[in-house]
Amino acid sequence: SALAALRFLGLEEQWTQERIFGEVIGPNGLFTAGLSFENGAKMMQILCSKHRLQIRVHCNSDEAATAEQLNKDLTAAFEKGQELCILVNYARPWGGHWSPLAGLSDGNVLIMDTNASRLP
C-alpha cells in the first residue's frame, strides 16, 4: 500500500516493496505481526520526508469523530479532487494491514488490496 500511495503521488522513484521493506521497514524495526497503525505511519513519514509531504494520522476511539474526519477526507479526495491519498489500517487475525481507498460512490468506499503475490 505504501508503494500504491507513492505511485499516486508521483514519488515511486525506484521504490519496490522489497526495497521499502529492506531500507525502511526492516532497519527501523517497523514490522511485527503485520504493519501496525503506528508503524505504518512512521514508514510513510520516512518515505515522504524528503518530499516535504504532510502525513496526517487519525486515530480516535470516538466513532462519530472518526466518521466525521473520514467523511471530510473522502470529500476532499474524491469530490473536490484534492491531491490526497488515503490509506486505512485494520486488524486482521495475523496482524495489521494497510490498504488504499480508491473511490467513493453513494456513501460506499472502494478499498483496494495491493498484495500482488496473493490472489492477483
PDB file of C-alpha atoms in Angstrom, residues 3-116:
ATOM      1  CA  LEU A   3       4.027   1.774  -2.996  1.00  0.00           C
ATOM      2  CA  ALA A   4       0.486   2.458  -4.252  1.00  0.00           C
ATOM      3  CA  ALA A   5       0.466   5.736  -2.304  1.00  0.00           C
ATOM      4  CA  LEU A   6       3.894   6.721  -3.660  1.00  0.00           C
ATOM      5  CA  ARG A   7       2.763   5.965  -7.229  1.00  0.00           C
ATOM      6  CA  PHE A   8      -0.402   8.009  -6.771  1.00  0.00           C
ATOM      7  CA  LEU A   9       1.675  10.962  -5.554  1.00  0.00           C
ATOM      8  CA  GLY A  10       4.243  10.523  -8.355  1.00  0.00           C
ATOM      9  CA  LEU A  11       7.006   9.660  -5.867  1.00  0.00           C
ATOM     10  CA  GLU A  12       7.651   5.994  -6.539  1.00  0.00           C
ATOM     11  CA  GLU A  13      11.149   6.730  -7.941  1.00  0.00           C
ATOM     12  CA  GLN A  14      12.944   3.393  -7.778  1.00  0.00           C
ATOM     13  CA  TRP A  15      10.934   2.027  -4.848  1.00  0.00           C
ATOM     14  CA  THR A  16       9.734  -1.557  -4.782  1.00  0.00           C
ATOM     15  CA  GLN A  17       8.034  -3.472  -1.988  1.00  0.00           C
ATOM     16  CA  GLU A  18      11.330  -5.260  -1.369  1.00  0.00           C
ATOM     17  CA  ARG A  19      13.291  -2.019  -1.184  1.00  0.00           C
ATOM     18  CA  ILE A  20      10.753  -0.423   1.161  1.00  0.00           C
ATOM     19  CA  PHE A  21      10.994  -3.443   3.444  1.00  0.00           C
ATOM     20  CA  GLY A  22      14.802  -3.643   3.218  1.00  0.00           C
ATOM     21  CA  GLU A  23      15.562   0.064   3.621  1.00  0.00           C
ATOM     22  CA  VAL A  24      12.690   1.405   5.729  1.00  0.00           C
ATOM     23  CA  ILE A  25      10.597  -1.244   7.480  1.00  0.00           C
ATOM     24  CA  GLY A  26      13.319  -3.725   8.461  1.00  0.00           C
ATOM     25  CA  PRO A  27      16.063  -1.342   9.625  1.00  0.00           C
ATOM     26  CA  ASN A  28      13.581   0.725  11.640  1.00  0.00           C
ATOM     27  CA  GLY A  29      12.008  -2.321  13.311  1.00  0.00           C
ATOM     28  CA  LEU A  30       8.546  -1.445  11.991  1.00  0.00           C
ATOM     29  CA  PHE A  31       7.331  -4.950  11.150  1.00  0.00           C
ATOM     30  CA  THR A  32       5.907  -7.029  13.957  1.00  0.00           C
ATOM     31  CA  ALA A  33       2.754  -9.067  13.255  1.00  0.00           C
ATOM     32  CA  GLY A  34       1.950  -7.159  10.094  1.00  0.00           C
ATOM     33  CA  LEU A  35       2.428  -3.417   9.930  1.00  0.00           C
ATOM     34  CA  SER A  36       0.641  -1.692  12.804  1.00  0.00           C
ATOM     35  CA  PHE A  37      -1.122   1.656  12.575  1.00  0.00           C
ATOM     36  CA  GLU A  38       1.695   3.460  14.378  1.00  0.00           C
ATOM     37  CA  ASN A  39       4.472   1.743  12.404  1.00  0.00           C
ATOM     38  CA  GLY A  40       2.738   2.272   9.068  1.00  0.00           C
ATOM     39  CA  ALA A  41       2.503   5.986   9.808  1.00  0.00           C
ATOM     40  CA  LYS A  42       6.228   6.053  10.672  1.00  0.00           C
ATOM     41  CA  MET A  43       7.015   4.222   7.422  1.00  0.00           C
ATOM     42  CA  MET A  44       5.103   6.801   5.365  1.00  0.00           C
ATOM     43  CA  GLN A  45       6.774   9.672   7.234  1.00  0.00           C
ATOM     44  CA  ILE A  46      10.194   8.200   6.411  1.00  0.00           C
ATOM     45  CA  LEU A  47       9.314   7.559   2.751  1.00  0.00           C
ATOM     46  CA  CYS A  48       7.849  11.032   2.220  1.00  0.00           C
ATOM     47  CA  SER A  49      10.189  13.093   4.410  1.00  0.00           C
ATOM     48  CA  LYS A  50      12.487  14.297   1.628  1.00  0.00           C
ATOM     49  CA  HIS A  51       9.478  15.469  -0.396  1.00  0.00           C
ATOM     50  CA  ARG A  52       8.123  17.548   2.494  1.00  0.00           C
ATOM     51  CA  LEU A  53       4.718  15.920   2.278  1.00  0.00           C
ATOM     52  CA  GLN A  54       2.344  16.168   5.167  1.00  0.00           C
ATOM     53  CA  ILE A  55       1.406  12.830   6.688  1.00  0.00           C
ATOM     54  CA  ARG A  56      -1.704  13.125   8.829  1.00  0.00           C
ATOM     55  CA  VAL A  57      -2.627  10.348  11.201  1.00  0.00           C
ATOM     56  CA  HIS A  58      -6.155   9.972  12.509  1.00  0.00           C
ATOM     57  CA  CYS A  59      -6.884   7.523  15.278  1.00  0.00           C
ATOM     58  CA  ASN A  60      -9.778   8.107  17.615  1.00  0.00           C
ATOM     59  CA  SER A  61     -11.868   5.877  19.847  1.00  0.00           C
ATOM     60  CA  ASP A  62     -14.804   8.228  19.278  1.00  0.00           C
ATOM     61  CA  GLU A  63     -16.624   6.619  16.343  1.00  0.00           C
ATOM     62  CA  ALA A  64     -18.547   9.795  15.467  1.00  0.00           C
ATOM     63  CA  ALA A  65     -15.364  11.897  15.360  1.00  0.00           C
ATOM     64  CA  THR A  66     -13.648   9.257  13.227  1.00  0.00           C
ATOM     65  CA  ALA A  67     -16.583   9.148  10.802  1.00  0.00           C
ATOM     66  CA  GLU A  68     -16.650  12.953  10.566  1.00  0.00           C
ATOM     67  CA  GLN A  69     -12.920  13.174   9.771  1.00  0.00           C
ATOM     68  CA  LEU A  70     -13.123  10.313   7.276  1.00  0.00           C
ATOM     69  CA  ASN A  71     -16.042  11.998   5.501  1.00  0.00           C
ATOM     70  CA  LYS A  72     -14.059  15.248   5.277  1.00  0.00           C
ATOM     71  CA  ASP A  73     -11.058  13.418   3.819  1.00  0.00           C
ATOM     72  CA  LEU A  74     -13.191  11.378   1.395  1.00  0.00           C
ATOM     73  CA  THR A  75     -14.936  14.535   0.190  1.00  0.00           C
ATOM     74  CA  ALA A  76     -11.608  16.313  -0.305  1.00  0.00           C
ATOM     75  CA  ALA A  77     -10.090  13.394  -2.222  1.00  0.00           C
ATOM     76  CA  PHE A  78     -12.981  12.122  -4.309  1.00  0.00           C
ATOM     77  CA  GLU A  79     -15.390  15.023  -4.709  1.00  0.00           C
ATOM     78  CA  LYS A  80     -13.130  18.080  -4.634  1.00  0.00           C
ATOM     79  CA  GLY A  81     -10.239  16.369  -6.399  1.00  0.00           C
ATOM     80  CA  GLN A  82      -7.556  17.386  -3.912  1.00  0.00           C
ATOM     81  CA  GLU A  83      -4.275  15.523  -4.217  1.00  0.00           C
ATOM     82  CA  LEU A  84      -4.865  13.398  -1.166  1.00  0.00           C
ATOM     83  CA  CYS A  85      -4.042   9.736  -0.720  1.00  0.00           C
ATOM     84  CA  ILE A  86      -5.991   7.933   1.991  1.00  0.00           C
ATOM     85  CA  LEU A  87      -4.633   4.716   3.475  1.00  0.00           C
ATOM     86  CA  VAL A  88      -6.602   2.738   6.023  1.00  0.00           C
ATOM     87  CA  ASN A  89      -5.265   0.313   8.581  1.00  0.00           C
ATOM     88  CA  TYR A  90      -7.268  -2.506  10.011  1.00  0.00           C
ATOM     89  CA  ALA A  91      -6.555  -5.503  12.170  1.00  0.00           C
ATOM     90  CA  ARG A  92      -6.521  -8.993  10.750  1.00  0.00           C
ATOM     91  CA  PRO A  93      -6.044 -12.172  12.786  1.00  0.00           C
ATOM     92  CA  TRP A  94      -2.357 -12.264  11.761  1.00  0.00           C
ATOM     93  CA  GLY A  95      -1.613  -8.556  12.274  1.00  0.00           C
ATOM     94  CA  GLY A  96      -2.056  -5.047  10.916  1.00  0.00           C
ATOM     95  CA  HIS A  97      -2.903  -4.464   7.255  1.00  0.00           C
ATOM     96  CA  TRP A  98      -2.876  -1.322   5.120  1.00  0.00           C
ATOM     97  CA  SER A  99      -4.972  -0.612   2.034  1.00  0.00           C
ATOM     98  CA  PRO A 100      -5.547   2.495  -0.087  1.00  0.00           C
ATOM     99  CA  LEU A 101      -9.031   3.882  -0.594  1.00  0.00           C
ATOM    100  CA  ALA A 102      -9.695   4.189  -4.312  1.00  0.00           C
ATOM    101  CA  GLY A 103     -13.162   5.647  -4.685  1.00  0.00           C
ATOM    102  CA  LEU A 104     -16.385   6.890  -3.179  1.00  0.00           C
ATOM    103  CA  SER A 105     -19.898   6.331  -4.524  1.00  0.00           C
ATOM    104  CA  ASP A 106     -23.221   6.807  -2.762  1.00  0.00           C
ATOM    105  CA  GLY A 107     -21.567   6.658   0.651  1.00  0.00           C
ATOM    106  CA  ASN A 108     -19.624   3.480  -0.158  1.00  0.00           C
ATOM    107  CA  VAL A 109     -15.837   3.337  -0.227  1.00  0.00           C
ATOM    108  CA  LEU A 110     -13.749   1.164  -2.542  1.00  0.00           C
ATOM    109  CA  ILE A 111     -10.894  -0.438  -0.592  1.00  0.00           C
ATOM    110  CA  MET A 112      -8.047  -1.795  -2.707  1.00  0.00           C
ATOM    111  CA  ASP A 113      -5.874  -4.716  -1.674  1.00  0.00           C
ATOM    112  CA  THR A 114      -2.420  -4.338  -3.142  1.00  0.00           C
ATOM    113  CA  ASN A 115      -0.934  -7.763  -2.381  1.00  0.00           C
ATOM    114  CA  ALA A 116       0.311  -8.853  -5.807  1.00  0.00           C
TER     115      ALA A 116
END
